[in-house]
Amino acid sequence: MDRIRIRGGKPLSGTIPIGGAKNAALPLMIAALLTDETLTLRHVPVLADITTLQHLLVQHGCTITLTGAESAHEHGHALQLNARRIVSTTAPYDLVRRMRASVLVLGPLLARCGEARVSLPGGCAIGTRPVDLHVKGLERLGAKIDLRGGYIEASAPQGLKGAEINFTTVSVGATENLMMAATLADGQTTLVNAAREPEIVDLAVCLNAMGAKIEGAGNDRITITGVKKLHGAEHTVVPDRIETGTYIMAAAITGGELDLVGARYDLVSAVAVGLQSAGVAVTETAKGIHVRRSNGRLNGIDVMTEPFPGFPTDLQAQMMALMSTADGAAMITETIFENRFMHVPELCRMGANINVHGSSAMVRGVAHLNGAEVMATDLRASVSLVLAGLAAEGETIINRVYHLDRGYERVEEKLAACGAEIERLTDD
Ligand code: EPZ
C-alpha cells in the first residue's frame, strides 16, 4: 500500500491549480442515467471515487468515453456518458459499499425505468449516515419501497408523481437524489429545507441544460416541474471548494503564500472570513484566490461546522491541524457527523494538544508539531495529517494513502511544485 513521506518545515510558495469538485462530479455523472442522449462533463477530477462510479454506471449500461487533460495546466478530464439503454437497475453491494454516493442512482433509475434495487450503503468511518430521507422522499413521490436483504427495492410502474417533500434534516445527498428523480415526475415537486451547497446548484444547472425545469437551487426551497424526457448537454464541473480550502490551510500552516488558480472565492467565503480573523490573508484575484500568512503565528479561532454557507464539515479536520499550531485555544464543534474526530489521536501523536468533549474539540496551540508515522481513516482526516506533516519538524509518514486518492488529485505533485518536500512511497 502506498505511503506518503513528508519532511516538514518549508513554507509553501507558488501556484496550485484547483480541480473540478468531486462531490459535484459524482451526482453529475449519475444524472446521465436520466437520458438516452450523451452528457458531456468537463473538468472532471481524476480520482479513485470517479473511477468507482464509472464501474457502477457501466454495469447499469452506460458507455463512458474519456478524453485527457484539457490543457497542459489543467488537470482533470472530460467524460462523455451515454445511457441509451439501461441494462440493469440493480446497484450491487460490492460497488455501493465502496462509495456511499452510489446511492444517488436510486432516484434517476426509478424515475427513468420505474424500478431500482440499490444496496444500502451501511455506516462508514465518519458516522452511521442513514439514507432514510432519500427513501421517505421517494415514497412521497409515489414509489413503493421495501428494504429487503440489505437492498432498497423501489418501484413506481406508473411513474413518479410530484409532491411536497419536507426534509427534517438538511441533506446534500437526499436533495440531489430527489431533485434528479423529480425532473421526470408527473407534475410539480417542492423540496423544503433543501441543502444549499454549490454542488446542488451545479447539478441543477446541468439538469436544466438537459431540459429539466428546476427553480430555486441554492435556496432552501427548490421547485421542480417534471418533464417527459431529458436530453443530452455539455457541462463544466464547478471548482472544488474543499480542495481550495485545504490548500488555503496548507499555505497558512506553513507560513507560506499560494495562488489557487481556478478557485472561486464565493464558494469558500465562510472559511476565508474565519481565517482572516486568525491572521491569514485570503483575497480574490482575477484567476482565483491568493492566500498568504507571513506575519508570525496564527490566532486560535472557534469554528462550528454547518451546512452551506456555513463552515464545511469537509474542512473540519484540516482546520484542526491548522489550529494545533496557532496561538491560544480554538474550540472546533462538529454538528454534521457524529464520529468525525478520528484524526484527533493521530494529530496528538504529532504533538498536538486536543481534547474531545462530545461533539467539540478543544485545541490548544503548541509551539511546533513533530513528524511521526500516522494513519488515517477517511479522506479529510488523511489530508489533515498531510497539512500537519508539512508544518511539523522532521519526517512524517502517512499510511493508507488510498483515502487521499479518493478526493485529492495529484496532491503530492501539487504540493511539491510549491516547495514541499513530499513524496509517495510505493510498495512493490
Ligand atoms: C455529502 O455527503 C458529501 N458527499 C460529504 O463529503 C459531506 O461531508 C456531506 O455531504 C456534508 O456536507 C458527497 O457529496 C458525495 P448529507 P452526504 O446527506 O450527502 C444525515 C467528503 O469528505 N442524514 O448532507 O452523504 C447524515 O447522517 C464527503 O467528500 C440522515 O440522517 O451527506 C448527516 O448527519 C464525506 N438521513 C447529515 O444528514 C439521510 O437520509 C448530512 O448528511 C441522509 C443524511
Short mmCIF file of C-alpha atoms and ligand atoms in Angstrom, two decimals:
data_model
loop_
_atom_site.label_atom_id
_atom_site.label_comp_id
_atom_site.label_asym_id
_atom_site.label_seq_id
_atom_site.Cartn_x
_atom_site.Cartn_y
_atom_site.Cartn_z
CA MET A 1 0.00 0.00 0.00
CA ASP A 2 1.33 3.45 -0.92
CA ARG A 3 2.51 5.80 1.80
CA ILE A 4 3.46 9.46 1.75
CA ARG A 5 6.66 10.80 3.27
CA ILE A 6 6.96 14.47 4.17
CA ARG A 7 9.90 16.38 5.60
CA GLY A 8 8.17 19.36 7.13
CA GLY A 9 9.00 22.94 7.94
CA LYS A 10 9.14 24.52 4.48
CA PRO A 11 6.82 27.46 3.69
CA LEU A 12 4.86 26.75 0.50
CA SER A 13 5.16 29.21 -2.33
CA GLY A 14 3.76 29.08 -5.86
CA THR A 15 0.65 28.24 -7.83
CA ILE A 16 -1.76 25.34 -7.43
CA PRO A 17 -4.48 24.55 -9.99
CA ILE A 18 -7.86 23.74 -8.42
CA GLY A 19 -9.75 20.86 -10.00
CA GLY A 20 -13.43 20.19 -10.53
CA ALA A 21 -15.33 19.23 -7.38
CA LYS A 22 -15.51 15.52 -6.62
CA ASN A 23 -18.79 15.99 -4.80
CA ALA A 24 -20.28 17.80 -7.79
CA ALA A 25 -18.86 15.43 -10.42
CA LEU A 26 -20.33 12.30 -8.79
CA PRO A 27 -24.03 13.35 -8.94
CA LEU A 28 -23.45 14.96 -12.36
CA MET A 29 -22.19 11.65 -13.75
CA ILE A 30 -25.22 9.90 -12.26
CA ALA A 31 -27.52 12.43 -13.95
CA ALA A 32 -26.51 10.76 -17.24
CA LEU A 33 -28.84 7.89 -16.28
CA LEU A 34 -31.81 10.23 -16.76
CA THR A 35 -31.45 10.48 -20.53
CA ASP A 36 -30.80 8.28 -23.56
CA GLU A 37 -28.63 11.03 -25.06
CA THR A 38 -24.97 11.91 -24.33
CA LEU A 39 -23.99 14.03 -21.35
CA THR A 40 -20.52 15.60 -21.65
CA LEU A 41 -18.86 16.70 -18.43
CA ARG A 42 -15.71 18.80 -18.46
CA HIS A 43 -13.17 19.35 -15.69
CA VAL A 44 -13.93 16.02 -14.02
CA PRO A 45 -11.17 15.33 -11.47
CA VAL A 46 -9.05 12.18 -11.86
CA LEU A 47 -9.84 10.40 -8.60
CA ALA A 48 -10.46 6.91 -7.28
CA ASP A 49 -14.10 7.75 -6.43
CA ILE A 50 -14.75 8.84 -10.02
CA THR A 51 -13.38 5.51 -11.28
CA THR A 52 -15.52 3.58 -8.78
CA LEU A 53 -18.61 5.38 -10.04
CA GLN A 54 -17.63 4.71 -13.66
CA HIS A 55 -17.69 0.97 -12.86
CA LEU A 56 -21.16 1.27 -11.36
CA LEU A 57 -22.55 3.29 -14.28
CA VAL A 58 -21.07 0.89 -16.84
CA GLN A 59 -22.79 -2.07 -15.19
CA HIS A 60 -26.09 -0.13 -15.47
CA GLY A 61 -25.44 0.06 -19.23
CA CYS A 62 -23.82 3.47 -19.55
CA THR A 63 -20.97 3.86 -22.01
CA ILE A 64 -18.25 6.26 -20.92
CA THR A 65 -15.62 7.86 -23.11
CA LEU A 66 -12.80 9.73 -21.52
CA THR A 67 -10.63 12.42 -23.04
CA GLY A 68 -7.46 13.61 -21.33
CA ALA A 69 -6.50 16.85 -19.63
CA GLU A 70 -7.91 19.86 -21.45
CA SER A 71 -4.68 21.86 -21.31
CA ALA A 72 -1.15 21.46 -20.01
CA HIS A 73 -2.01 23.49 -16.91
CA GLU A 74 -5.29 21.85 -16.18
CA HIS A 75 -5.72 18.55 -14.53
CA GLY A 76 -8.93 16.54 -14.77
CA HIS A 77 -10.54 15.21 -17.91
CA ALA A 78 -13.72 15.30 -19.95
CA LEU A 79 -16.21 12.44 -19.79
CA GLN A 80 -18.89 11.58 -22.29
CA LEU A 81 -21.58 9.44 -20.72
CA ASN A 82 -24.31 7.74 -22.69
CA ALA A 83 -27.03 5.65 -21.04
CA ARG A 84 -29.03 4.89 -24.20
CA ARG A 85 -30.09 1.53 -22.81
CA ILE A 86 -30.25 0.75 -19.08
CA VAL A 87 -29.32 -2.94 -18.85
CA SER A 88 -29.53 -3.31 -15.06
CA THR A 89 -31.43 -1.38 -12.42
CA THR A 90 -29.51 -3.03 -9.58
CA ALA A 91 -26.63 -1.28 -7.80
CA PRO A 92 -24.80 -4.15 -6.08
CA TYR A 93 -23.45 -4.10 -2.55
CA ASP A 94 -19.87 -4.58 -3.65
CA LEU A 95 -19.83 -1.25 -5.52
CA VAL A 96 -22.13 0.77 -3.22
CA ARG A 97 -20.19 -0.14 -0.06
CA ARG A 98 -17.00 1.26 -1.63
CA MET A 99 -18.60 4.65 -2.16
CA ARG A 100 -21.75 5.91 -0.49
CA ALA A 101 -22.56 8.41 -3.26
CA SER A 102 -23.58 5.37 -5.35
CA VAL A 103 -26.94 5.50 -3.59
CA LEU A 104 -27.72 8.53 -5.77
CA VAL A 105 -28.50 6.18 -8.68
CA LEU A 106 -31.73 5.28 -6.86
CA GLY A 107 -33.77 8.35 -7.86
CA PRO A 108 -32.66 8.54 -11.51
CA LEU A 109 -33.11 4.78 -12.17
CA LEU A 110 -36.54 4.79 -10.54
CA ALA A 111 -37.64 7.89 -12.45
CA ARG A 112 -36.45 6.59 -15.82
CA CYS A 113 -37.12 2.84 -15.53
CA GLY A 114 -39.90 2.63 -12.91
CA GLU A 115 -37.77 0.37 -10.71
CA ALA A 116 -34.43 0.27 -8.90
CA ARG A 117 -32.70 -2.06 -6.50
CA VAL A 118 -29.85 -0.36 -4.67
CA SER A 119 -27.76 -1.78 -1.86
CA LEU A 120 -27.96 0.02 1.48
CA PRO A 121 -24.55 1.61 1.89
CA GLY A 122 -24.07 0.89 5.61
CA GLY A 123 -22.10 3.07 8.03
CA CYS A 124 -18.64 4.47 7.49
CA ALA A 125 -15.74 5.89 9.46
CA ILE A 126 -17.37 9.30 9.96
CA GLY A 127 -20.75 8.12 11.20
CA THR A 128 -23.80 5.91 10.71
CA ARG A 129 -25.05 8.02 7.78
CA PRO A 130 -28.56 6.66 7.20
CA VAL A 131 -30.44 7.12 3.88
CA ASP A 132 -33.94 7.39 5.38
CA LEU A 133 -34.51 10.85 3.90
CA HIS A 134 -33.82 9.54 0.38
CA VAL A 135 -36.27 6.68 0.91
CA LYS A 136 -39.05 8.75 2.52
CA GLY A 137 -38.74 11.40 -0.18
CA LEU A 138 -39.16 8.86 -2.97
CA GLU A 139 -42.17 7.38 -1.15
CA ARG A 140 -43.70 10.89 -1.13
CA LEU A 141 -43.27 10.83 -4.94
CA GLY A 142 -45.38 7.66 -5.01
CA ALA A 143 -42.70 4.97 -5.08
CA LYS A 144 -43.28 1.70 -3.27
CA ILE A 145 -40.18 0.84 -1.30
CA ASP A 146 -39.17 -2.30 0.57
CA LEU A 147 -35.95 -2.85 2.45
CA ARG A 148 -35.04 -6.47 1.82
CA GLY A 149 -31.80 -8.41 2.16
CA GLY A 150 -29.74 -5.24 2.60
CA TYR A 151 -31.23 -3.64 -0.51
CA ILE A 152 -33.62 -0.75 -1.14
CA GLU A 153 -36.15 -2.19 -3.59
CA ALA A 154 -38.13 0.61 -5.19
CA SER A 155 -40.84 0.53 -7.83
CA ALA A 156 -43.10 3.07 -9.48
CA PRO A 157 -44.54 1.27 -12.52
CA GLN A 158 -46.88 4.19 -13.34
CA GLY A 159 -44.08 6.73 -12.88
CA LEU A 160 -43.40 9.18 -10.05
CA LYS A 161 -45.82 11.97 -9.09
CA GLY A 162 -44.76 15.44 -7.96
CA ALA A 163 -45.28 16.25 -4.24
CA GLU A 164 -44.03 18.50 -1.46
CA ILE A 165 -41.11 16.95 0.43
CA ASN A 166 -40.14 18.46 3.75
CA PHE A 167 -36.68 17.32 4.86
CA THR A 168 -36.31 17.04 8.63
CA THR A 169 -32.51 17.34 8.32
CA VAL A 170 -30.56 19.22 5.67
CA SER A 171 -29.05 16.53 3.45
CA VAL A 172 -26.91 17.11 0.38
CA GLY A 173 -27.41 13.59 -0.98
CA ALA A 174 -31.16 13.42 -0.34
CA THR A 175 -31.65 16.82 -2.01
CA GLU A 176 -29.69 15.60 -5.06
CA ASN A 177 -31.46 12.24 -5.27
CA LEU A 178 -34.93 13.80 -5.04
CA MET A 179 -34.09 16.68 -7.38
CA MET A 180 -32.96 14.19 -10.05
CA ALA A 181 -35.96 11.90 -9.55
CA ALA A 182 -38.44 14.80 -9.68
CA THR A 183 -37.17 16.00 -13.08
CA LEU A 184 -39.09 13.13 -14.73
CA ALA A 185 -42.06 13.00 -12.30
CA ASP A 186 -45.56 13.96 -13.33
CA GLY A 187 -46.31 17.48 -12.03
CA GLN A 188 -44.55 19.75 -9.59
CA THR A 189 -42.27 18.80 -6.69
CA THR A 190 -41.17 21.19 -3.95
CA LEU A 191 -38.18 20.36 -1.77
CA VAL A 192 -38.44 22.21 1.56
CA ASN A 193 -35.39 22.57 3.85
CA ALA A 194 -33.25 21.57 0.86
CA ALA A 195 -29.44 21.68 1.04
CA ARG A 196 -27.91 24.82 -0.46
CA GLU A 197 -24.42 23.55 -1.28
CA PRO A 198 -22.78 24.81 -4.51
CA GLU A 199 -22.75 21.19 -5.73
CA ILE A 200 -26.58 21.24 -5.66
CA VAL A 201 -26.62 24.41 -7.74
CA ASP A 202 -24.16 22.87 -10.19
CA LEU A 203 -26.36 19.79 -10.56
CA ALA A 204 -29.46 21.94 -11.13
CA VAL A 205 -27.65 23.99 -13.80
CA CYS A 206 -26.66 20.78 -15.60
CA LEU A 207 -30.14 19.23 -15.29
CA ASN A 208 -31.72 22.42 -16.65
CA ALA A 209 -29.28 22.29 -19.59
CA MET A 210 -30.63 18.75 -20.12
CA GLY A 211 -34.18 20.12 -20.34
CA ALA A 212 -35.29 19.94 -16.69
CA LYS A 213 -37.29 22.73 -15.08
CA ILE A 214 -35.71 23.47 -11.70
CA GLU A 215 -36.01 26.74 -9.84
CA GLY A 216 -34.57 27.85 -6.53
CA ALA A 217 -31.42 25.68 -6.29
CA GLY A 218 -29.09 27.39 -3.82
CA ASN A 219 -32.08 28.29 -1.61
CA ASP A 220 -33.71 26.03 0.92
CA ARG A 221 -36.83 25.69 -1.25
CA ILE A 222 -36.41 24.10 -4.68
CA THR A 223 -39.23 23.66 -7.18
CA ILE A 224 -39.04 21.07 -9.93
CA THR A 225 -41.64 20.84 -12.66
CA GLY A 226 -41.49 17.39 -14.18
CA VAL A 227 -40.88 16.91 -17.92
CA LYS A 228 -41.44 13.84 -20.10
CA LYS A 229 -37.85 13.44 -21.25
CA LEU A 230 -34.38 14.90 -20.72
CA HIS A 231 -31.80 15.29 -23.47
CA GLY A 232 -28.01 15.49 -23.79
CA ALA A 233 -25.96 18.50 -22.70
CA GLU A 234 -22.45 19.76 -22.00
CA HIS A 235 -21.45 20.99 -18.58
CA THR A 236 -18.27 22.08 -16.77
CA VAL A 237 -17.94 20.90 -13.17
CA VAL A 238 -17.78 23.65 -10.51
CA PRO A 239 -14.32 24.13 -8.85
CA ASP A 240 -13.68 22.05 -5.74
CA ARG A 241 -14.23 24.28 -2.70
CA ILE A 242 -12.89 21.64 -0.33
CA GLU A 243 -9.66 21.24 -2.30
CA THR A 244 -9.48 25.04 -2.34
CA GLY A 245 -9.96 25.29 1.43
CA THR A 246 -7.39 22.56 2.01
CA TYR A 247 -4.70 24.42 0.06
CA ILE A 248 -5.63 27.70 1.75
CA MET A 249 -4.86 25.95 5.02
CA ALA A 250 -1.67 24.43 3.59
CA ALA A 251 -0.38 27.93 2.87
CA ALA A 252 -1.48 29.10 6.32
CA ILE A 253 0.01 26.21 8.30
CA THR A 254 3.42 26.52 6.60
CA GLY A 255 3.52 30.31 6.80
CA GLY A 256 3.62 30.47 3.01
CA GLU A 257 1.91 32.11 0.07
CA LEU A 258 -0.10 30.42 -2.71
CA ASP A 259 -2.11 31.34 -5.79
CA LEU A 260 -5.01 28.94 -6.22
CA VAL A 261 -5.85 29.17 -9.89
CA GLY A 262 -9.41 28.32 -10.88
CA ALA A 263 -10.70 28.62 -7.29
CA ARG A 264 -13.88 30.59 -6.59
CA TYR A 265 -13.85 32.88 -3.54
CA ASP A 266 -17.65 32.90 -3.17
CA LEU A 267 -17.56 29.13 -2.54
CA VAL A 268 -15.20 29.45 0.44
CA SER A 269 -16.16 32.80 1.92
CA ALA A 270 -17.06 31.37 5.36
CA VAL A 271 -13.61 29.78 5.50
CA ALA A 272 -11.87 32.91 4.21
CA VAL A 273 -13.59 35.20 6.73
CA GLY A 274 -12.74 32.85 9.62
CA LEU A 275 -9.13 32.53 8.57
CA GLN A 276 -8.77 36.28 8.16
CA SER A 277 -9.56 36.69 11.85
CA ALA A 278 -6.94 34.01 12.56
CA GLY A 279 -4.30 36.06 10.71
CA VAL A 280 -4.38 34.67 7.17
CA ALA A 281 -4.93 36.98 4.19
CA VAL A 282 -7.30 35.33 1.71
CA THR A 283 -8.09 37.53 -1.29
CA GLU A 284 -9.91 37.14 -4.58
CA THR A 285 -7.79 37.56 -7.72
CA ALA A 286 -8.55 37.61 -11.44
CA LYS A 287 -7.53 33.95 -11.69
CA GLY A 288 -8.77 32.63 -8.38
CA ILE A 289 -7.59 33.13 -4.81
CA HIS A 290 -4.38 34.39 -3.24
CA VAL A 291 -3.53 33.25 0.28
CA ARG A 292 -0.69 34.45 2.48
CA ARG A 293 0.41 34.14 6.06
CA SER A 294 3.66 35.87 6.61
CA ASN A 295 3.25 37.73 9.90
CA GLY A 296 4.29 35.34 12.60
CA ARG A 297 1.91 32.96 14.30
CA LEU A 298 -1.81 32.43 13.88
CA ASN A 299 -4.52 33.16 16.46
CA GLY A 300 -6.82 30.38 17.61
CA ILE A 301 -10.43 30.86 16.49
CA ASP A 302 -13.60 28.90 17.25
CA VAL A 303 -15.32 27.09 14.41
CA MET A 304 -18.60 25.20 14.14
CA THR A 305 -19.41 23.08 11.08
CA GLU A 306 -22.74 23.81 9.41
CA PRO A 307 -24.49 23.17 6.10
CA PHE A 308 -23.50 25.65 3.35
CA PRO A 309 -22.97 28.62 3.55
CA GLY A 310 -21.51 27.78 6.98
CA PHE A 311 -18.09 26.27 7.66
CA PRO A 312 -17.98 22.87 5.86
CA THR A 313 -17.57 19.63 7.77
CA ASP A 314 -15.23 18.52 4.96
CA LEU A 315 -12.70 21.15 6.15
CA GLN A 316 -13.01 20.48 9.87
CA ALA A 317 -10.06 18.07 10.12
CA GLN A 318 -7.81 20.42 8.14
CA MET A 319 -8.84 23.34 10.36
CA MET A 320 -7.97 21.30 13.41
CA ALA A 321 -4.46 20.65 12.09
CA LEU A 322 -4.10 24.38 11.46
CA MET A 323 -5.37 25.38 14.90
CA SER A 324 -2.97 22.90 16.51
CA THR A 325 -0.18 25.32 15.62
CA ALA A 326 -2.00 28.60 16.47
CA ASP A 327 -1.51 30.84 19.48
CA GLY A 328 -4.13 30.24 22.16
CA ALA A 329 -7.11 27.93 22.10
CA ALA A 330 -9.68 27.02 19.46
CA MET A 331 -12.98 25.23 20.01
CA ILE A 332 -13.97 23.14 16.98
CA THR A 333 -17.52 21.81 17.00
CA GLU A 334 -18.75 19.19 14.53
CA THR A 335 -22.52 19.32 14.00
CA ILE A 336 -22.95 17.26 10.80
CA PHE A 337 -21.40 13.86 11.54
CA GLU A 338 -21.20 12.20 14.96
CA ASN A 339 -17.85 10.50 14.56
CA ARG A 340 -15.68 12.85 12.58
CA PHE A 341 -12.79 13.23 15.04
CA MET A 342 -10.79 10.17 14.03
CA HIS A 343 -7.85 12.41 13.12
CA VAL A 344 -7.52 13.66 16.73
CA PRO A 345 -5.43 10.79 18.15
CA GLU A 346 -3.14 10.92 15.09
CA LEU A 347 -2.64 14.69 15.39
CA CYS A 348 -1.90 14.17 19.09
CA ARG A 349 0.79 11.63 18.13
CA MET A 350 2.41 14.51 16.27
CA GLY A 351 2.40 16.64 19.41
CA ALA A 352 -0.96 18.43 19.09
CA ASN A 353 -2.86 19.22 22.28
CA ILE A 354 -6.51 18.35 21.61
CA ASN A 355 -9.25 17.21 23.98
CA VAL A 356 -12.59 15.99 22.68
CA HIS A 357 -15.76 16.60 24.70
CA GLY A 358 -18.77 15.19 22.86
CA SER A 359 -19.10 16.97 19.54
CA SER A 360 -16.49 19.63 20.39
CA ALA A 361 -12.73 19.52 20.40
CA MET A 362 -10.65 21.95 22.44
CA VAL A 363 -7.42 22.60 20.57
CA ARG A 364 -4.64 24.32 22.48
CA GLY A 365 -1.96 25.53 20.10
CA VAL A 366 1.54 24.13 20.54
CA ALA A 367 4.84 25.75 19.57
CA HIS A 368 5.53 23.10 16.96
CA LEU A 369 4.34 19.70 15.76
CA ASN A 370 6.73 16.76 15.43
CA GLY A 371 6.88 14.36 12.50
CA ALA A 372 5.60 10.83 13.19
CA GLU A 373 4.22 7.76 11.46
CA VAL A 374 0.45 8.20 11.26
CA MET A 375 -2.60 6.58 9.72
CA ALA A 376 -5.99 7.94 8.77
CA THR A 377 -9.44 6.50 8.46
CA ASP A 378 -11.06 8.81 5.90
CA LEU A 379 -10.31 11.25 3.15
CA ARG A 380 -10.34 14.55 5.00
CA ALA A 381 -8.63 13.08 8.06
CA SER A 382 -5.75 11.93 5.86
CA VAL A 383 -5.25 15.31 4.28
CA SER A 384 -5.25 16.94 7.73
CA LEU A 385 -2.25 14.73 8.51
CA VAL A 386 -0.56 15.90 5.31
CA LEU A 387 -1.05 19.50 6.47
CA ALA A 388 0.32 18.68 9.92
CA GLY A 389 3.28 16.92 8.29
CA LEU A 390 4.05 19.97 6.13
CA ALA A 391 4.33 22.09 9.27
CA ALA A 392 5.98 19.53 11.57
CA GLU A 393 9.63 19.30 12.44
CA GLY A 394 11.20 16.15 10.99
CA GLU A 395 9.73 13.32 8.99
CA THR A 396 6.09 12.26 8.78
CA ILE A 397 4.94 9.05 7.13
CA ILE A 398 1.25 8.82 6.26
CA ASN A 399 -0.20 5.35 5.79
CA ARG A 400 -3.39 4.40 3.94
CA VAL A 401 -2.86 6.92 1.16
CA TYR A 402 -5.75 5.35 -0.77
CA HIS A 403 -8.06 7.57 1.28
CA LEU A 404 -6.31 10.64 -0.14
CA ASP A 405 -6.54 9.31 -3.68
CA ARG A 406 -10.33 9.24 -3.35
CA GLY A 407 -10.54 13.01 -3.23
CA TYR A 408 -7.27 14.83 -3.98
CA GLU A 409 -5.88 14.78 -7.49
CA ARG A 410 -2.06 14.55 -7.55
CA VAL A 411 -1.77 16.04 -4.08
CA GLU A 412 1.93 15.33 -3.67
CA GLU A 413 2.74 16.75 -7.12
CA LYS A 414 0.81 19.93 -6.45
CA LEU A 415 2.49 20.46 -3.07
CA ALA A 416 5.97 19.51 -4.28
CA ALA A 417 5.68 22.07 -7.09
CA CYS A 418 5.32 24.71 -4.36
CA GLY A 419 8.40 23.67 -2.43
CA ALA A 420 7.09 20.93 -0.14
CA GLU A 421 9.42 18.01 0.48
CA ILE A 422 6.84 15.30 -0.12
CA GLU A 423 6.99 12.00 -1.95
CA ARG A 424 4.90 8.91 -2.47
CA LEU A 425 6.47 5.63 -1.38
CA THR A 426 5.14 2.80 -3.50
CA ASP A 427 5.40 -0.75 -2.23
CA ASP A 428 6.13 -3.29 -4.95
C1 EPZ B 1 -22.17 14.84 1.24
O1 EPZ B 1 -22.46 13.60 1.87
C2 EPZ B 1 -20.72 14.80 0.83
N1 EPZ B 1 -20.53 13.70 -0.10
C3 EPZ B 1 -19.84 14.64 2.06
O2 EPZ B 1 -18.49 14.71 1.64
C4 EPZ B 1 -20.11 15.81 3.01
O3 EPZ B 1 -19.37 15.62 4.19
C5 EPZ B 1 -21.60 15.89 3.34
O4 EPZ B 1 -22.39 15.95 2.11
C6 EPZ B 1 -21.97 17.09 4.19
O5 EPZ B 1 -21.59 18.26 3.54
C7 EPZ B 1 -20.86 13.84 -1.38
O6 EPZ B 1 -21.33 14.89 -1.82
C8 EPZ B 1 -20.58 12.71 -2.29
P1 EPZ B 1 -25.64 14.54 3.99
P2 EPZ B 1 -23.97 13.18 2.15
O7 EPZ B 1 -26.73 13.67 3.47
O8 EPZ B 1 -24.82 13.67 1.05
C9 EPZ B 1 -27.75 12.85 7.93
C10 EPZ B 1 -16.20 14.07 1.66
O9 EPZ B 1 -15.27 14.02 2.52
N2 EPZ B 1 -28.67 12.09 7.03
O10 EPZ B 1 -25.73 16.00 3.71
O11 EPZ B 1 -23.96 11.72 2.44
C11 EPZ B 1 -26.32 12.32 7.84
O12 EPZ B 1 -26.12 11.18 8.63
C12 EPZ B 1 -17.60 13.61 1.97
O13 EPZ B 1 -16.01 14.47 0.49
C13 EPZ B 1 -29.74 11.43 7.58
O14 EPZ B 1 -29.96 11.42 8.79
O15 EPZ B 1 -24.24 13.98 3.49
C14 EPZ B 1 -25.54 13.52 8.31
O16 EPZ B 1 -25.53 13.57 9.71
C15 EPZ B 1 -17.75 12.89 3.23
N3 EPZ B 1 -30.57 10.73 6.74
C16 EPZ B 1 -26.34 14.71 7.76
O17 EPZ B 1 -27.65 14.18 7.48
C17 EPZ B 1 -30.39 10.72 5.39
O18 EPZ B 1 -31.19 10.08 4.68
C18 EPZ B 1 -25.81 15.33 6.50
O19 EPZ B 1 -25.51 14.31 5.56
C19 EPZ B 1 -29.31 11.43 4.85
C20 EPZ B 1 -28.45 12.12 5.70
#
